[in-house]
Structure formats: C-alpha cells, structure tokens
Amino acid sequence: METNSHREEVLHTDQIVAESPKTLCVDIGGSGIKVMVLDAAGTPVTERARRETPQPAQPQSCVEVICDLAKEQGEYDRVSVGFPGVVDEGITHTAPNLHPDWEGFELAKRLEELLGKPVRVANDADVQGFGVITSHGVELVLTLGTGLGSALFVNGHLVPNLELGHHPFRKGETYEEQVGRAALDAVGKKKWNRRIKIMIELLQKILNYRTLYIGGGNAKKVDREGLPENVKIVSNEAGLTGGIALWRD
Ligand code: BGC
C-alpha cells in the first residue's frame, strides 16, 4: 500500500530529476557580464544578474566578476560561458572588443579551478543561436551589440566560430565597423538601420538561409518595418538560455 510519506518521497525525487543538473550560464559582453541559472529543462531558476565589464577587460578582472556573480546565484552543477571571440576547446583565441591578453587564455580551465565545477565555453553568438533556432535548414544568427556576432546552423548543426563581423562589407569597412555599437553611436539610428537592411539583403543572397534571427543588446533598435518575413528579432536573454545546449552530447 502506498503511504503518504512514500508519495511525498516519490514527488521529491521527481522534482530533483526535473531540476538537476543546474547550469550557471554566463554571457561575457563588451559592456556587461550577465549570469543566470537554468534547470535541466533550460528554464531559468534565478533572476538574471549583470555587472559592467571591467575596463580594461583583461582575463583576470573578467574572471573575478564572473566569480562574484556566481556566488550570488546559489547552487549549480556546471557552467556554460558565451565568449565574444573565437574559442576552441575552452581556450580563447580572439577578443576584439575585450583585450589582447585573451589570446591563448585557458578560460574553461581557470573557471573550473575557481568555481570547482565543469565549465564549457563557446562563442557568444553560437550560444545565442542555440537558444533560438528551430533546427530546420540553414539558419543564420546575428547579434548586434558592441560587436557583430554571427552563427550559422545547418539542420541544427553549428558551423563554429563564423566571424562575419570582421569581413569586408562596404565603403572599405567590415560588417562590425558598419553596424557595431560604435557605428550606431556615430551615425545614429536611421542611417544604421539603412545599413542593417543592406546587410540583410546581401547575406540572404550569399547564404540563402531559411531564417535569420537578430539578437544582441541593440536588436531592439532595428526598425521592423519592411523586414523580410524570414527575419526575426529575438530576445537577448537567449545569450544565456542557449548555454544549456553546450551540455548536449
Ligand atoms: C567577435 C565575435 C563575437 C562578436 C559579438 C566580434 O567582434 O569577433 O566572435 O561573436 O564580436 O560579441
């Protein structure tokens, strides 16, 4: 016969299975470092917390901010980090909007030492992409923030570390120079939006994506009027929630 206490125990075990392992997701940006804990299903279980990115944004000072933020997030079992540059096997290779000291920095290893949990690191746009794609056909993700992030997926499979931002775009400038934060500040929203439209038209012709997702802190400044139907503006929170995908093997 099932007693009350047995029923309670079963309920309790189910809850633990649903909630664990918990993932501390970190998004390192050029202006802010954000964190949040997700349960096993990828549902946020803490409020998003944010600190300014230290200036200069050297590895040691950024790692300290991550550790401070992590302390306030309670319990978690593993860590996912979105990094604004090229990353391979936990080692950062470029960080155009942070600091040259990130070249060859063992970010995953350093955080594992400090936080005592397993850590996986991926490019920030790649993480954002995992949070929004539907895994059908070719999907492109662009993030508009301090820099221009890009991620390309084919039926849900990532082409890692696509660095569109630093390719020539127009008028002798790269995509990032034309539509990054500095450009938005310099030329204003109207002209910046014209550039966004030109960029979208060009990338559609080159990559023939089924869907383009635009995220990042400045996505909300994109003029939605006249955007093609296959272009979707997505929440910047996916830069954190996509982190759960780094643990899918
Ligand atoms: C970096 C990318 C990054 C993007 C957004 C660019 O400058 O090269 O790796 O995804 O900024 O942070």
Short mmCIF file of C-alpha atoms in Angstrom, two decimals, residues 51-165:
data_model
loop_
_atom_site.label_atom_id
_atom_site.label_comp_id
_atom_site.label_asym_id
_atom_site.label_seq_id
_atom_site.Cartn_x
_atom_site.Cartn_y
_atom_site.Cartn_z
CA ARG A 51 27.77 43.71 -13.88
CA GLU A 52 29.68 46.15 -16.06
CA THR A 53 32.54 44.54 -17.96
CA PRO A 54 35.75 45.77 -16.27
CA GLN A 55 37.82 48.23 -18.29
CA PRO A 56 40.41 47.27 -19.37
CA ALA A 57 38.70 43.92 -19.92
CA GLN A 58 41.64 41.64 -19.15
CA PRO A 59 41.05 37.95 -18.40
CA GLN A 60 41.79 38.15 -14.66
CA SER A 61 39.42 41.05 -13.93
CA CYS A 62 36.59 39.50 -16.00
CA VAL A 63 37.05 36.14 -14.27
CA GLU A 64 36.79 37.89 -10.89
CA VAL A 65 33.47 39.48 -11.91
CA ILE A 66 32.16 36.06 -13.02
CA CYS A 67 33.14 34.52 -9.67
CA ASP A 68 31.45 37.35 -7.73
CA LEU A 69 28.25 36.99 -9.77
CA ALA A 70 28.35 33.18 -9.42
CA LYS A 71 28.46 33.44 -5.62
CA GLU A 72 25.11 35.26 -5.64
CA GLN A 73 23.39 32.66 -7.85
CA GLY A 74 23.09 29.84 -5.30
CA GLU A 75 23.51 26.19 -6.26
CA TYR A 76 24.53 24.91 -9.70
CA ASP A 77 26.32 21.82 -11.04
CA ARG A 78 28.05 23.03 -14.21
CA VAL A 79 28.88 26.23 -16.07
CA SER A 80 28.34 27.41 -19.69
CA VAL A 81 30.04 30.54 -20.95
CA GLY A 82 29.34 32.60 -24.09
CA PHE A 83 32.51 34.46 -25.06
CA PRO A 84 32.76 37.40 -27.55
CA GLY A 85 35.52 35.94 -29.72
CA VAL A 86 36.90 32.75 -31.23
CA VAL A 87 37.01 29.88 -28.72
CA ASP A 88 38.25 26.34 -29.18
CA GLU A 89 38.22 23.64 -26.50
CA GLY A 90 37.85 26.18 -23.71
CA ILE A 91 40.77 28.32 -24.91
CA THR A 92 40.02 31.85 -26.14
CA HIS A 93 41.86 32.96 -29.27
CA THR A 94 40.50 36.41 -30.13
CA ALA A 95 38.51 39.05 -28.25
CA PRO A 96 38.31 42.14 -30.50
CA ASN A 97 36.17 44.10 -28.03
CA LEU A 98 37.81 42.98 -24.77
CA HIS A 99 41.63 42.84 -24.55
CA PRO A 100 44.57 41.28 -26.45
CA ASP A 101 45.53 39.28 -23.32
CA TRP A 102 42.70 36.85 -24.10
CA GLU A 103 44.76 35.30 -26.89
CA GLY A 104 45.54 31.75 -25.76
CA PHE A 105 43.81 32.12 -22.37
CA GLU A 106 42.56 28.85 -20.82
CA LEU A 107 39.19 30.23 -19.76
CA ALA A 108 37.40 26.92 -19.10
CA LYS A 109 40.32 25.58 -17.03
CA ARG A 110 40.68 28.79 -14.99
CA LEU A 111 36.96 28.91 -14.16
CA GLU A 112 36.95 25.20 -13.27
CA GLU A 113 39.76 25.86 -10.78
CA LEU A 114 37.93 28.82 -9.24
CA LEU A 115 34.34 27.58 -9.28
CA GLY A 116 35.02 23.87 -8.72
CA LYS A 117 32.52 22.83 -11.42
CA PRO A 118 32.88 21.60 -15.02
CA VAL A 119 32.92 24.51 -17.50
CA ARG A 120 32.22 24.69 -21.25
CA VAL A 121 32.85 27.79 -23.33
CA ALA A 122 31.57 28.73 -26.81
CA ASN A 123 31.37 31.87 -28.93
CA ASP A 124 28.60 34.20 -27.68
CA ALA A 125 26.70 34.27 -30.99
CA ASP A 126 26.86 30.47 -31.19
CA VAL A 127 25.31 30.26 -27.70
CA GLN A 128 22.63 32.81 -28.64
CA GLY A 129 21.86 30.71 -31.72
CA PHE A 130 21.33 27.53 -29.71
CA GLY A 131 18.74 29.45 -27.73
CA VAL A 132 16.62 30.44 -30.76
CA ILE A 133 17.00 28.06 -33.72
CA THR A 134 14.39 25.53 -34.81
CA SER A 135 16.96 23.14 -36.40
CA HIS A 136 15.34 23.31 -39.85
CA GLY A 137 17.52 24.05 -42.84
CA VAL A 138 20.07 26.85 -42.89
CA GLU A 139 19.60 29.30 -40.04
CA LEU A 140 21.73 32.40 -39.53
CA VAL A 141 22.01 34.29 -36.25
CA LEU A 142 23.42 37.81 -35.98
CA THR A 143 23.96 39.62 -32.70
CA LEU A 144 24.03 43.40 -32.60
CA GLY A 145 25.95 44.60 -29.58
CA THR A 146 29.37 46.09 -29.04
CA GLY A 147 30.48 43.87 -31.91
CA LEU A 148 28.65 41.98 -34.64
CA GLY A 149 28.30 38.29 -33.75
CA SER A 150 27.36 35.64 -36.29
CA ALA A 151 26.41 31.97 -36.09
CA LEU A 152 25.41 29.57 -38.85
CA PHE A 153 23.43 26.34 -38.34
CA VAL A 154 22.53 23.63 -40.84
CA ASN A 155 19.65 21.43 -39.60
CA GLY A 156 20.68 22.34 -36.05
CA HIS A 157 24.39 21.63 -36.61
CA LEU A 158 26.63 24.56 -35.86
CA VAL A 159 29.42 25.80 -38.11
CA PRO A 160 31.54 27.01 -35.16
CA ASN A 161 33.24 30.39 -34.88
CA LEU A 162 31.89 32.04 -38.03
CA GLU A 163 33.41 35.53 -37.86
CA LEU A 164 31.37 37.53 -40.35
CA GLY A 165 31.87 40.69 -38.31
#
